[in-house]
Tab-separated table of C-alpha atoms in Angstrom:
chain	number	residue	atom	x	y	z
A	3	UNK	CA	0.000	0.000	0.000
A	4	UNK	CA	1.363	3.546	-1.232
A	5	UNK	CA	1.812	6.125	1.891
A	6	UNK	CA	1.108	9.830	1.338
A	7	UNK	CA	3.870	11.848	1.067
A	8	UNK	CA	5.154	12.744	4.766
A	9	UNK	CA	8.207	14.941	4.214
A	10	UNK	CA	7.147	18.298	6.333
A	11	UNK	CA	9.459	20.219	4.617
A	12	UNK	CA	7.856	19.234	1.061
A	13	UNK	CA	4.261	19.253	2.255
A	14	UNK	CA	3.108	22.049	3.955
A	15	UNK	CA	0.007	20.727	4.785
A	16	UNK	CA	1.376	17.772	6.611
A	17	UNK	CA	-0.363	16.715	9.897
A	18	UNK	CA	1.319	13.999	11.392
A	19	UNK	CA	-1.855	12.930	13.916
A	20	UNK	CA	-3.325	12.626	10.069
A	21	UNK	CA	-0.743	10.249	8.831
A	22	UNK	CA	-2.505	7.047	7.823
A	23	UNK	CA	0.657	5.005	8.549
A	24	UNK	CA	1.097	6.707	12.114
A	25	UNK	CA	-2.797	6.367	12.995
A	26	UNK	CA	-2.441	2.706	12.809
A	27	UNK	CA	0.700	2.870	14.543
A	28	UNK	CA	-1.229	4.797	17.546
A	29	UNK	CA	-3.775	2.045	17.378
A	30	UNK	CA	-1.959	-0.800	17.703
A	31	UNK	CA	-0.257	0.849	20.819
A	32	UNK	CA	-3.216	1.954	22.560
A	33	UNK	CA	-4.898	-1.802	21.446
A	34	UNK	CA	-2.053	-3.567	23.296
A	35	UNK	CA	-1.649	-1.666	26.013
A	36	UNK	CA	-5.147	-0.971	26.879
A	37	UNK	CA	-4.838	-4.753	26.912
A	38	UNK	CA	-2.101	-5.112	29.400
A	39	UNK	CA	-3.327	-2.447	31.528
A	40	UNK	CA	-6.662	-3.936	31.967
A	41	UNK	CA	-4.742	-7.787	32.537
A	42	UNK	CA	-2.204	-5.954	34.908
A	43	UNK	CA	-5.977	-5.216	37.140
A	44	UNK	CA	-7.124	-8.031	36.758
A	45	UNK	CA	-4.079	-10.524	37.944
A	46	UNK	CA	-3.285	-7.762	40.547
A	47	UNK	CA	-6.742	-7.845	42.502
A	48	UNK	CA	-7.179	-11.706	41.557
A	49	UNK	CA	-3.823	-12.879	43.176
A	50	UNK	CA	-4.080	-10.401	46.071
A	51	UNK	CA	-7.461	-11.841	46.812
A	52	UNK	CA	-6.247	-15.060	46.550
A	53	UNK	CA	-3.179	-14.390	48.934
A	54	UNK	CA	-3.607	-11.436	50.547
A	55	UNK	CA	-0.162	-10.660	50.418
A	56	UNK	CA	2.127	-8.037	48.939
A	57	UNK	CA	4.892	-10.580	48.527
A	58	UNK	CA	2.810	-12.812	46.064
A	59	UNK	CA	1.804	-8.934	43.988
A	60	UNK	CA	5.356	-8.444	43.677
A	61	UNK	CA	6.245	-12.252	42.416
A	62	UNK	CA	3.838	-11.114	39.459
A	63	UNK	CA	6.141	-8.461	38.615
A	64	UNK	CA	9.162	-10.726	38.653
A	65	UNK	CA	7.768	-13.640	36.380
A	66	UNK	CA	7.179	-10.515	33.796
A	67	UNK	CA	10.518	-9.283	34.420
A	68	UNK	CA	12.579	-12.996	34.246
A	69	UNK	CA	11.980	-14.012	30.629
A	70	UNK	CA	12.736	-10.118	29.773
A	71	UNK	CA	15.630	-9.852	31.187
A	72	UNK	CA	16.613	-13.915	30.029
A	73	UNK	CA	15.782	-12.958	26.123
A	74	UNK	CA	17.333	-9.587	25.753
A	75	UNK	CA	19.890	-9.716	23.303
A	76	UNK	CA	17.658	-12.661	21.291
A	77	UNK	CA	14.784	-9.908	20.997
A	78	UNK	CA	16.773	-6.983	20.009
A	79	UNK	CA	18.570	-9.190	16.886
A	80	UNK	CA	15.141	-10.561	16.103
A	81	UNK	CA	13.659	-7.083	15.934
A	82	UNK	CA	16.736	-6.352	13.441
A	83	UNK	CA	16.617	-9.135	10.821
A	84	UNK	CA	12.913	-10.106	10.664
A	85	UNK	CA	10.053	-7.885	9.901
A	86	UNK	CA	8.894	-6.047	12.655
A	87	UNK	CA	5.367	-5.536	12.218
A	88	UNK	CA	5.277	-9.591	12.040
A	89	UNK	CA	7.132	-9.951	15.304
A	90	UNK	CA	4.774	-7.826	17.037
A	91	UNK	CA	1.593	-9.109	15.143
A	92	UNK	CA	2.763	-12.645	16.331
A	93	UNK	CA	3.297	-11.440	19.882
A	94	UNK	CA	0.058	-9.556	20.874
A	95	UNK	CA	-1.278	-12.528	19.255
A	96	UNK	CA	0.472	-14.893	22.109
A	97	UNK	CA	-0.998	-12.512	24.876
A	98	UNK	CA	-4.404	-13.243	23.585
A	99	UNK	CA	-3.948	-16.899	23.939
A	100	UNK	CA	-2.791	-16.346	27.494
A	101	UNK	CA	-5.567	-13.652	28.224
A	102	UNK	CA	-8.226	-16.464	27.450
A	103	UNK	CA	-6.326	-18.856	29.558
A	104	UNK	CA	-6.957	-17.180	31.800
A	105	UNK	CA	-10.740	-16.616	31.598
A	106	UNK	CA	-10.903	-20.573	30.850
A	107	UNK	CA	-8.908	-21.072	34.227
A	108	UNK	CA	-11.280	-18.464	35.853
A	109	UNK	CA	-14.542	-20.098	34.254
A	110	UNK	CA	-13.243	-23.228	35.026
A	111	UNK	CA	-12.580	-23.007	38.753
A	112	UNK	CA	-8.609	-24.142	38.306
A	113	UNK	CA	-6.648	-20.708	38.647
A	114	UNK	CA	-4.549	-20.069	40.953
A	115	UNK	CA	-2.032	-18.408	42.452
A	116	UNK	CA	1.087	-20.623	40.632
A	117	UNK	CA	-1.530	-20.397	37.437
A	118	UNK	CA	-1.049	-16.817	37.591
A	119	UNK	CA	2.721	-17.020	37.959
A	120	UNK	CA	3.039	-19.451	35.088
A	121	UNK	CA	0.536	-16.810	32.831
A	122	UNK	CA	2.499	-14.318	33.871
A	123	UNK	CA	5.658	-15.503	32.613
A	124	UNK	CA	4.195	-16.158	29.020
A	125	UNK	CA	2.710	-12.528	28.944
A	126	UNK	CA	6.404	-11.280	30.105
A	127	UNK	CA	8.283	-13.066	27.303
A	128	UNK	CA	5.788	-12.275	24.783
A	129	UNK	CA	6.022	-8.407	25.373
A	130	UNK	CA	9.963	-8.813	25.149
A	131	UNK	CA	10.219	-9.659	21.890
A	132	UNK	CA	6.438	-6.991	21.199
A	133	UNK	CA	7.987	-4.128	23.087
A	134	UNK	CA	11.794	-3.169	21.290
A	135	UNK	CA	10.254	-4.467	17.492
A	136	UNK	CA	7.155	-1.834	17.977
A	137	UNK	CA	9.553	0.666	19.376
A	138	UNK	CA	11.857	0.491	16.650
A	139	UNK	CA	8.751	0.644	14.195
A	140	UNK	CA	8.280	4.512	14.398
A	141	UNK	CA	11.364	5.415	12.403
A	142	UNK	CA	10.177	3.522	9.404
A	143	UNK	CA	6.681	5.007	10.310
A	144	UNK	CA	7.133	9.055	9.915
A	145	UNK	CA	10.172	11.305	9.100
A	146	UNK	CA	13.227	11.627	10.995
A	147	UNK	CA	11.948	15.292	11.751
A	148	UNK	CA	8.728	14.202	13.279
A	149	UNK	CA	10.109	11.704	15.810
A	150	UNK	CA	10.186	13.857	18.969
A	151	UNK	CA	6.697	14.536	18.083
A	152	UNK	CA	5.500	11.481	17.241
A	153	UNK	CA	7.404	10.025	20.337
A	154	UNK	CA	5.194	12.377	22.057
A	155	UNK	CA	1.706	11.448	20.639
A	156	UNK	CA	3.028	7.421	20.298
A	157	UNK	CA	3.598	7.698	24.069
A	158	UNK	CA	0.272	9.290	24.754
A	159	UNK	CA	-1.394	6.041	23.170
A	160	UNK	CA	0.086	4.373	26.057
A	161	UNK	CA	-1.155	6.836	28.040
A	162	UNK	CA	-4.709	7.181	27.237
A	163	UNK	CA	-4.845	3.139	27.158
A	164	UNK	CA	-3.711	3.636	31.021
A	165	UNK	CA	-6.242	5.893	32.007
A	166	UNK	CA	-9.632	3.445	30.061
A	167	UNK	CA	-7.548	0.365	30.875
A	168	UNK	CA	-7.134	0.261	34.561
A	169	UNK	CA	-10.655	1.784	34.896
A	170	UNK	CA	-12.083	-0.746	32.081
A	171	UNK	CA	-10.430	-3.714	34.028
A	172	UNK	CA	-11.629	-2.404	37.551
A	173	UNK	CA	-14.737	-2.574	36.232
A	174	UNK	CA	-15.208	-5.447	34.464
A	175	UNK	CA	-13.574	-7.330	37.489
A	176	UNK	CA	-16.347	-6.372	39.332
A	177	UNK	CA	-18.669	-7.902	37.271
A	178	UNK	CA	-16.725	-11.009	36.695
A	179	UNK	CA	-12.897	-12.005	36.691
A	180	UNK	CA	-13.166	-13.821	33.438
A	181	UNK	CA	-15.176	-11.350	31.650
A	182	UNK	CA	-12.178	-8.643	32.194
A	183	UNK	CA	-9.740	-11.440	30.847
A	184	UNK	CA	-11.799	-12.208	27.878
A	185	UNK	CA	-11.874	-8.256	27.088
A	186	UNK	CA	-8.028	-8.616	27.098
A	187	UNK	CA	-8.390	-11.481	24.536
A	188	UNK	CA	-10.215	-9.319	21.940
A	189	UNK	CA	-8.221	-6.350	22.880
A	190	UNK	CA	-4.758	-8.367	21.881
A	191	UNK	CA	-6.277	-9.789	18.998
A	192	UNK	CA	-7.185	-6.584	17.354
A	193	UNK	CA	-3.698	-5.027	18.088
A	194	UNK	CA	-2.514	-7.706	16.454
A	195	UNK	CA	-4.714	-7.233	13.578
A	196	UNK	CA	-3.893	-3.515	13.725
A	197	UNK	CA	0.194	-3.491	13.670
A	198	UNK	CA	0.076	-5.922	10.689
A	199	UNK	CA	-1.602	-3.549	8.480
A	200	UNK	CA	1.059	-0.772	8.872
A	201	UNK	CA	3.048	0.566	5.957
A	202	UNK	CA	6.101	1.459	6.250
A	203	UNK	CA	8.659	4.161	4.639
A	204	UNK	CA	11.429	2.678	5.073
A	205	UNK	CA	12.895	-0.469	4.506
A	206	UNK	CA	14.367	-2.713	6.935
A	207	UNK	CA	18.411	-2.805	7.092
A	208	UNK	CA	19.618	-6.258	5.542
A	209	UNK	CA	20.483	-8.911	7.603
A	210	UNK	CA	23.608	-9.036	8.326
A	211	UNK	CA	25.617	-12.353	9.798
A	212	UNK	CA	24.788	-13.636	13.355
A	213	UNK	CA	27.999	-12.809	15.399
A	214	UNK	CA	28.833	-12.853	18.772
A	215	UNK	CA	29.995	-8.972	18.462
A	216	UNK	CA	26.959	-8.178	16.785
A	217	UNK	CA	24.759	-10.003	19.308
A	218	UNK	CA	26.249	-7.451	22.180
A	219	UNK	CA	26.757	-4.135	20.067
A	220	UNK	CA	23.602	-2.995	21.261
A	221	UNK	CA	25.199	-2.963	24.875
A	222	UNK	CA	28.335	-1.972	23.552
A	223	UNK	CA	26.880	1.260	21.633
A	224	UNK	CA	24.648	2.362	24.567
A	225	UNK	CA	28.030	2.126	26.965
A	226	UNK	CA	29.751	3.925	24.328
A	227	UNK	CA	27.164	7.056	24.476
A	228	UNK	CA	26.869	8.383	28.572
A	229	UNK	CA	24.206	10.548	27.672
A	230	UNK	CA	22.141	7.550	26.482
A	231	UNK	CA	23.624	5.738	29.007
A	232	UNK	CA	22.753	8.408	31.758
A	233	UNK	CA	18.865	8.610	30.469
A	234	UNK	CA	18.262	4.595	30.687
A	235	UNK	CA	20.150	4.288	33.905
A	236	UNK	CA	18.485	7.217	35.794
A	237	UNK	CA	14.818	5.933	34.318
A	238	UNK	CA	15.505	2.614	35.510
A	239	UNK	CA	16.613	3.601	39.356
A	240	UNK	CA	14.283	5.888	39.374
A	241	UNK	CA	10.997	3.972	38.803
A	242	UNK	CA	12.451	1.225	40.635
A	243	UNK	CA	12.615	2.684	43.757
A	244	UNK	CA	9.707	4.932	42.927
A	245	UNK	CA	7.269	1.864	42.521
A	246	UNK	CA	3.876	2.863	44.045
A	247	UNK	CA	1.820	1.401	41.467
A	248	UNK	CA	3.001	-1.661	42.404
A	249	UNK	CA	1.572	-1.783	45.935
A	250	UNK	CA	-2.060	-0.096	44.550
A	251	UNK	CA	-3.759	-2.975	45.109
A	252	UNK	CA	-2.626	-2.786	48.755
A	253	UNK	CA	-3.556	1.224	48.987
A	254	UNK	CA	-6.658	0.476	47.450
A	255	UNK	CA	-8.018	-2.526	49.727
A	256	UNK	CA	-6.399	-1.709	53.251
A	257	UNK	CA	-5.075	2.032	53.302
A	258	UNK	CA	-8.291	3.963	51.298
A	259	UNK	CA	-10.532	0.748	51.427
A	260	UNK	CA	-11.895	1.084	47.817
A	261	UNK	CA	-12.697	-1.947	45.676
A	262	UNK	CA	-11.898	-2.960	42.158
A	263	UNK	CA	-13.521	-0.076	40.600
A	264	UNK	CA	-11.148	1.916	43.076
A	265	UNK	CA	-7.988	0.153	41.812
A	266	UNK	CA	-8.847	0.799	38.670
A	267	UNK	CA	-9.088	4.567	39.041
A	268	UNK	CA	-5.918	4.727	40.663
A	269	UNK	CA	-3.937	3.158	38.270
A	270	UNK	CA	-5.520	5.387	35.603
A	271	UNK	CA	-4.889	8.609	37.978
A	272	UNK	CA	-0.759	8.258	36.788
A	273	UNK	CA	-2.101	7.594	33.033
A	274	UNK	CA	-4.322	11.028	33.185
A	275	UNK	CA	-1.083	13.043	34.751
A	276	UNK	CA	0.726	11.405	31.874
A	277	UNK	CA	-1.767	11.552	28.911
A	278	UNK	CA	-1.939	15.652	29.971
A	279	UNK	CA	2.099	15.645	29.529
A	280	UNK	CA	2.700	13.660	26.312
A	281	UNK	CA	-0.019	15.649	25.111
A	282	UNK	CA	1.808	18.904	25.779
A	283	UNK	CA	5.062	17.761	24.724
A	284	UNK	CA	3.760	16.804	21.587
A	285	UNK	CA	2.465	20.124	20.770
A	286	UNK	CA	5.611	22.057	21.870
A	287	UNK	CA	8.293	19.435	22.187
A	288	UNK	CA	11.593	19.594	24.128
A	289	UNK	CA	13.983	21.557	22.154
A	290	UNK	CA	16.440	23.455	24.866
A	291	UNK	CA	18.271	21.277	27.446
A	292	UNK	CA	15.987	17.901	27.316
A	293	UNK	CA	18.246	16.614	29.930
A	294	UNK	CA	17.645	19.126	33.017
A	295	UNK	CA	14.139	18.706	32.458
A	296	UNK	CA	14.363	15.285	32.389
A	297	UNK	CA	16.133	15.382	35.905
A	298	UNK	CA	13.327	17.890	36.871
A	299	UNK	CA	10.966	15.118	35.731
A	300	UNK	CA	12.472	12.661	38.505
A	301	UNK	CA	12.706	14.679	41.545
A	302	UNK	CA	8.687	15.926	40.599
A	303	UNK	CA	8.137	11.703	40.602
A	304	UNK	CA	9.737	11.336	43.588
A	305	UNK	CA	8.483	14.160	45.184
A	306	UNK	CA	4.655	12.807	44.135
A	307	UNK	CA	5.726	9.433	45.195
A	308	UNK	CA	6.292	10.631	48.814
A	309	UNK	CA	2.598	12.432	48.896
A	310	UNK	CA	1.313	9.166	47.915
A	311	UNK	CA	2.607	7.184	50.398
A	312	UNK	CA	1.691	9.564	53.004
A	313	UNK	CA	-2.050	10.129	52.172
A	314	UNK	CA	-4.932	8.320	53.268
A	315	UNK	CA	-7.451	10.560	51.534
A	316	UNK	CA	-8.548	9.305	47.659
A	317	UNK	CA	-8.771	12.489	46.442
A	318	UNK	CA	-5.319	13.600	47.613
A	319	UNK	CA	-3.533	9.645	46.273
A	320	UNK	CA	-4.970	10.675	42.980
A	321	UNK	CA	-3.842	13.661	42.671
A	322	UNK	CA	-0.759	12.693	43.774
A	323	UNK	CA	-0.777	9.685	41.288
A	324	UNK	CA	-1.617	12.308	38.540
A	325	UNK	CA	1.557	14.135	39.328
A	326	UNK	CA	3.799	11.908	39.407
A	327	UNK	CA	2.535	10.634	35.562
A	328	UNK	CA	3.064	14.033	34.464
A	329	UNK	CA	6.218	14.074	35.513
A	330	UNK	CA	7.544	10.538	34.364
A	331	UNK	CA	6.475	11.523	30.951
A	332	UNK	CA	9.002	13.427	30.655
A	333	UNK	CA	11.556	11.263	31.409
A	334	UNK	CA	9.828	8.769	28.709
A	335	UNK	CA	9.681	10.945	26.123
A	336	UNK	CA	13.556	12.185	25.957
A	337	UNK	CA	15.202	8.765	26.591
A	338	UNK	CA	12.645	7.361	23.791
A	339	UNK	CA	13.754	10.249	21.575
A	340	UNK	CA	17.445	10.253	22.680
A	341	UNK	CA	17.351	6.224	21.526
A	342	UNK	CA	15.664	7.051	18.453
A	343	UNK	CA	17.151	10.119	17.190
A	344	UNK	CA	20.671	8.884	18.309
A	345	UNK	CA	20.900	5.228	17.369
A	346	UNK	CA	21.432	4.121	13.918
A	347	UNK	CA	18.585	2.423	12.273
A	348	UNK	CA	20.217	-0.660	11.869
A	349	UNK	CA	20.778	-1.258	15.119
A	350	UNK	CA	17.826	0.499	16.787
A	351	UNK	CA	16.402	-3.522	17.415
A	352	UNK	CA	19.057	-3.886	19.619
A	353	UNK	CA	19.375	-0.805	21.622
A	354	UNK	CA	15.564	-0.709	22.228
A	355	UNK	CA	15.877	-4.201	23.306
A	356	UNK	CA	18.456	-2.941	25.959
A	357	UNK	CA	16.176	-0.074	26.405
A	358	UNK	CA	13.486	-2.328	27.166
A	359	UNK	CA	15.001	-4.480	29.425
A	360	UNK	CA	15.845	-1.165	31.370
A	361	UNK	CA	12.144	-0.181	31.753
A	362	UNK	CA	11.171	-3.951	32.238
A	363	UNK	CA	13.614	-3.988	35.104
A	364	UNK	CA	12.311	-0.481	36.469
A	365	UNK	CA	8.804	-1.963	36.175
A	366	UNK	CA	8.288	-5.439	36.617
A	367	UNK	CA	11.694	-5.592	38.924
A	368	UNK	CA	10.331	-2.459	40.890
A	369	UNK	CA	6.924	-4.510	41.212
A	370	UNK	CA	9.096	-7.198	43.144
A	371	UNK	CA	11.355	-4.713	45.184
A	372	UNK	CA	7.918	-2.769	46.470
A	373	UNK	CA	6.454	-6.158	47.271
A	374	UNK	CA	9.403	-7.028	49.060
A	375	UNK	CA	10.146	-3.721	50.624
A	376	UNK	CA	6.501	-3.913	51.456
A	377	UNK	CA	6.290	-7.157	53.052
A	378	UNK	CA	9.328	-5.785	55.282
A	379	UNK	CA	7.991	-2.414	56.556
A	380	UNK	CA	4.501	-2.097	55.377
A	381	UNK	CA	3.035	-0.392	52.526
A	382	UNK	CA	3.022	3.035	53.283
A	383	UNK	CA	7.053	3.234	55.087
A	384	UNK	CA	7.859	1.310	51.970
A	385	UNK	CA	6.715	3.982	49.653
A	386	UNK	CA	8.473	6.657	51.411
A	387	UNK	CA	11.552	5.054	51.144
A	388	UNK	CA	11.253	4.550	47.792
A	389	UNK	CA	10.171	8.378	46.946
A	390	UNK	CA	13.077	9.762	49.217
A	391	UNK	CA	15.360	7.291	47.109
A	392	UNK	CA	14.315	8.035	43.698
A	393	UNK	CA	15.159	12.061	44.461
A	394	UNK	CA	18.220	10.917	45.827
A	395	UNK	CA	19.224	9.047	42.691
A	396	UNK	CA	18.161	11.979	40.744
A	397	UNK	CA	21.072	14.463	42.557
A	398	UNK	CA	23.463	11.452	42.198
A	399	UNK	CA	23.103	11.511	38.299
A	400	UNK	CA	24.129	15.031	37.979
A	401	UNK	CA	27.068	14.586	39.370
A	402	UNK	CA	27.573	10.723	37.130
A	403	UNK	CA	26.638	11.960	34.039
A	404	UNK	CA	26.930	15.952	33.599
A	405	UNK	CA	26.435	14.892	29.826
A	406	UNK	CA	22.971	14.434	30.117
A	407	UNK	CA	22.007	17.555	32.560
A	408	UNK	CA	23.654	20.112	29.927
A	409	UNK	CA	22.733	18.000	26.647
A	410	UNK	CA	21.667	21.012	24.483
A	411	UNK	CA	19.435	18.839	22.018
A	412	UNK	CA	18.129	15.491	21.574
A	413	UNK	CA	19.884	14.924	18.605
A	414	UNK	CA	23.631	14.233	18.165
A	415	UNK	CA	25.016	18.117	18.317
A	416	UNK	CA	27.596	17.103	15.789
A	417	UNK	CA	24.999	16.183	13.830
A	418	UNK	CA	23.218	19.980	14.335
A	419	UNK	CA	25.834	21.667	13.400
A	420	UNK	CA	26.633	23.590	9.926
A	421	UNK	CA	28.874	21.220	7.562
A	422	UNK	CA	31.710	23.609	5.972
């Protein structure tokens, strides 16, 4: 299928929201997503009702964050030699399959809590090998020009899906476990149908031979770059120590003793904060010192972190919530830009594999460390640790990677600058 043209600087009418390739694009992320967000709900409140215990939430995160962190370099050469719009068709396919497992289990009177584990796991090594070929999509989606904004508006898919999800999953928990997992089926299944019927600019590199240099050059070129290096490394400390949404099941049930419908709105309170920022950004995009606002960004999280954990009022853990997704988006946004804008398409599979196994760890490995932490001190304490931390880590990175707090542009500055 032909694409419009989609050069801005040869059409002056281009819209980029209006770009037929990027529309599907956006729907395929807010399809899968929604998806996950709603499951996330769902396995949360079913496995804490099953246990009541913050240890067993947190051994959710880790069997999503094992086969991530097991597959990494696999994933990121897969992403590069094979078509990625297949990969990631054949993936949110898989999490359908395991979404109506789990409504069969639930129907069926077997689940449980190893079930869940087991489920889990699948769901985890599915999205390793869905989350760096969709990421390194976008550049063969829209112009080089557009990708800070279309960073923007392809991270507000995410973030939209966060706010219906969580809500959508809360709800339809309440009327029946399975019926919330069989949503998640459909939901899969028509990302799935979505991603495959993207066209794309640009053609994928050729596929070059299988070595054990190539297999690590994804690590090697993100070691080589500190600012890079100083955006995926202060993201992933940050959110794991920062992990409150981890323990909203806990908040939810014991702390502001709301039900499902409760959880739900919680979890969409950071996706609201979030879908406001991305939104913003996307209309007037980072152009002068991405890297102090990023830090900004982090000490605002784990500022809003800290309010959380000390609130017992909804009204105030929402807000708070909403905050601290504002704030994280702009961390997301600049390190997804700095990756894309800075990494050579050839190897973008690979360093967004990387990059994905630093947000997997920061998420599913922060689920774990909150449950842990949790299970240790309590909820709340827990939470305030993790908030004092994460603005702690913040200061720290100034000082490890001054590269990234007085990066002038996203882009490589060499790369700005006049040839002669």
């Amino acid at each position: 299928m032909p694409i419009p043209p989609a050069d801005p600087a040869g059409d002056p009418n281009f819209s980029l929201p209006k770009h037929p390739a990027f529309q599907r694009f956006w729907c395929t992320r807010i399809l899968s997503s929604l998806s996950f967000q709603m499951l996330a709900v769902a396995m949360g409140w079913h496995i804490y009702a099953l246990t009541h215990s913050a240890f067993a939430l947190g051994l959710v995160g880790l069997a999503q964050f094992l086969p991530m962190f097991v597959l990494t370099l696999v994933v990121g050469h897969v992403a590069d030699r094979y078509d990625r719009r297949r990969i990631a068709a054949i993936c949110q396919s898989l999490e359908s399959v395991a979404a109506l497992l789990f409504a069969f289990g639930t129907f069926g009177g077997w689940i449980s809590a190893p079930v869940i584990y087991v489920l889990a796991a699948c769901v985890g090594a599915a999205r390793a090998f869905e989350s760096p070929a969709v990421a390194s999509l976008l550049p063969g989606v829209v112009p080089r020009g557009q990708l800070p904004k279309a960073t923007a508006w392809a991270t507000s898919a995410n973030q939209t899906a966060q706010i219906a999800g969580p809500a959508l999953g809360g709800l339809l928990y309440g009327v029946g476990p399975g019926v919330a997992y069989l949503a998640c089926t459909l939901s899969f299944a028509a990302a799935a149908a979505t991603v495959w019927a993207i066209p794309l600019q640009a053609k994928l590199a050729s596929r070059a031979p299988v070595t054990l240099e190539s297999v690590f050059s994804g690590i090697a070129f993100i070691r080589k770059e500190p600012v890079i290096l100083g955006a995926l490394s202060l993201d992933l400390f940050a959110v794991l120590f920062g992990g409150a949404t981890a323990l909203l099941p806990v908040f939810a049930r014991d702390i502001l003793h709301t039900g499902p419908l409760g959880l739900g709105l919680l979890r969409s309170g950071t996706a609201i904060g979030a879908l406001a920022g991305t939104i913003w950004l996307a209309h007037f995009p980072l152009r002068n010192r991405p890297g102090a606002a990023m830090f900004g960004g982090v000490i605002a999280f784990g500022a809003a972190t800290v309010v959380f954990g000390l609130s017992h009022q909804f009204l105030l853990s929402l807000f708070a919530l909403m905050v601290l997704g504002a704030s994280d988006t702009i961390s997301v946004v600049v390190r997804l830009s700095l990756v894309q804008l800075r990494t050579p398409d050839e190897m973008l599979g690979r360093v967004s594999a990387v990059n994905s196994l630093f947000i997997g760890t920061s998420n599913q490995l922060g689920e774990f460390e909150s449950g842990v932490t949790a299970g240790w001190w309590g909820a709340q304490p827990a939470v305030l640790v993790g908030g004092i931390a994460t603005i702690a880590v913040a200061l720290l990175w100034m000082r490890f990677f001054p590269e990234l707090k007085n990066t002038r542009s996203l882009e490589r500055e060499e790369a700005l600058a006049p040839s002669h």
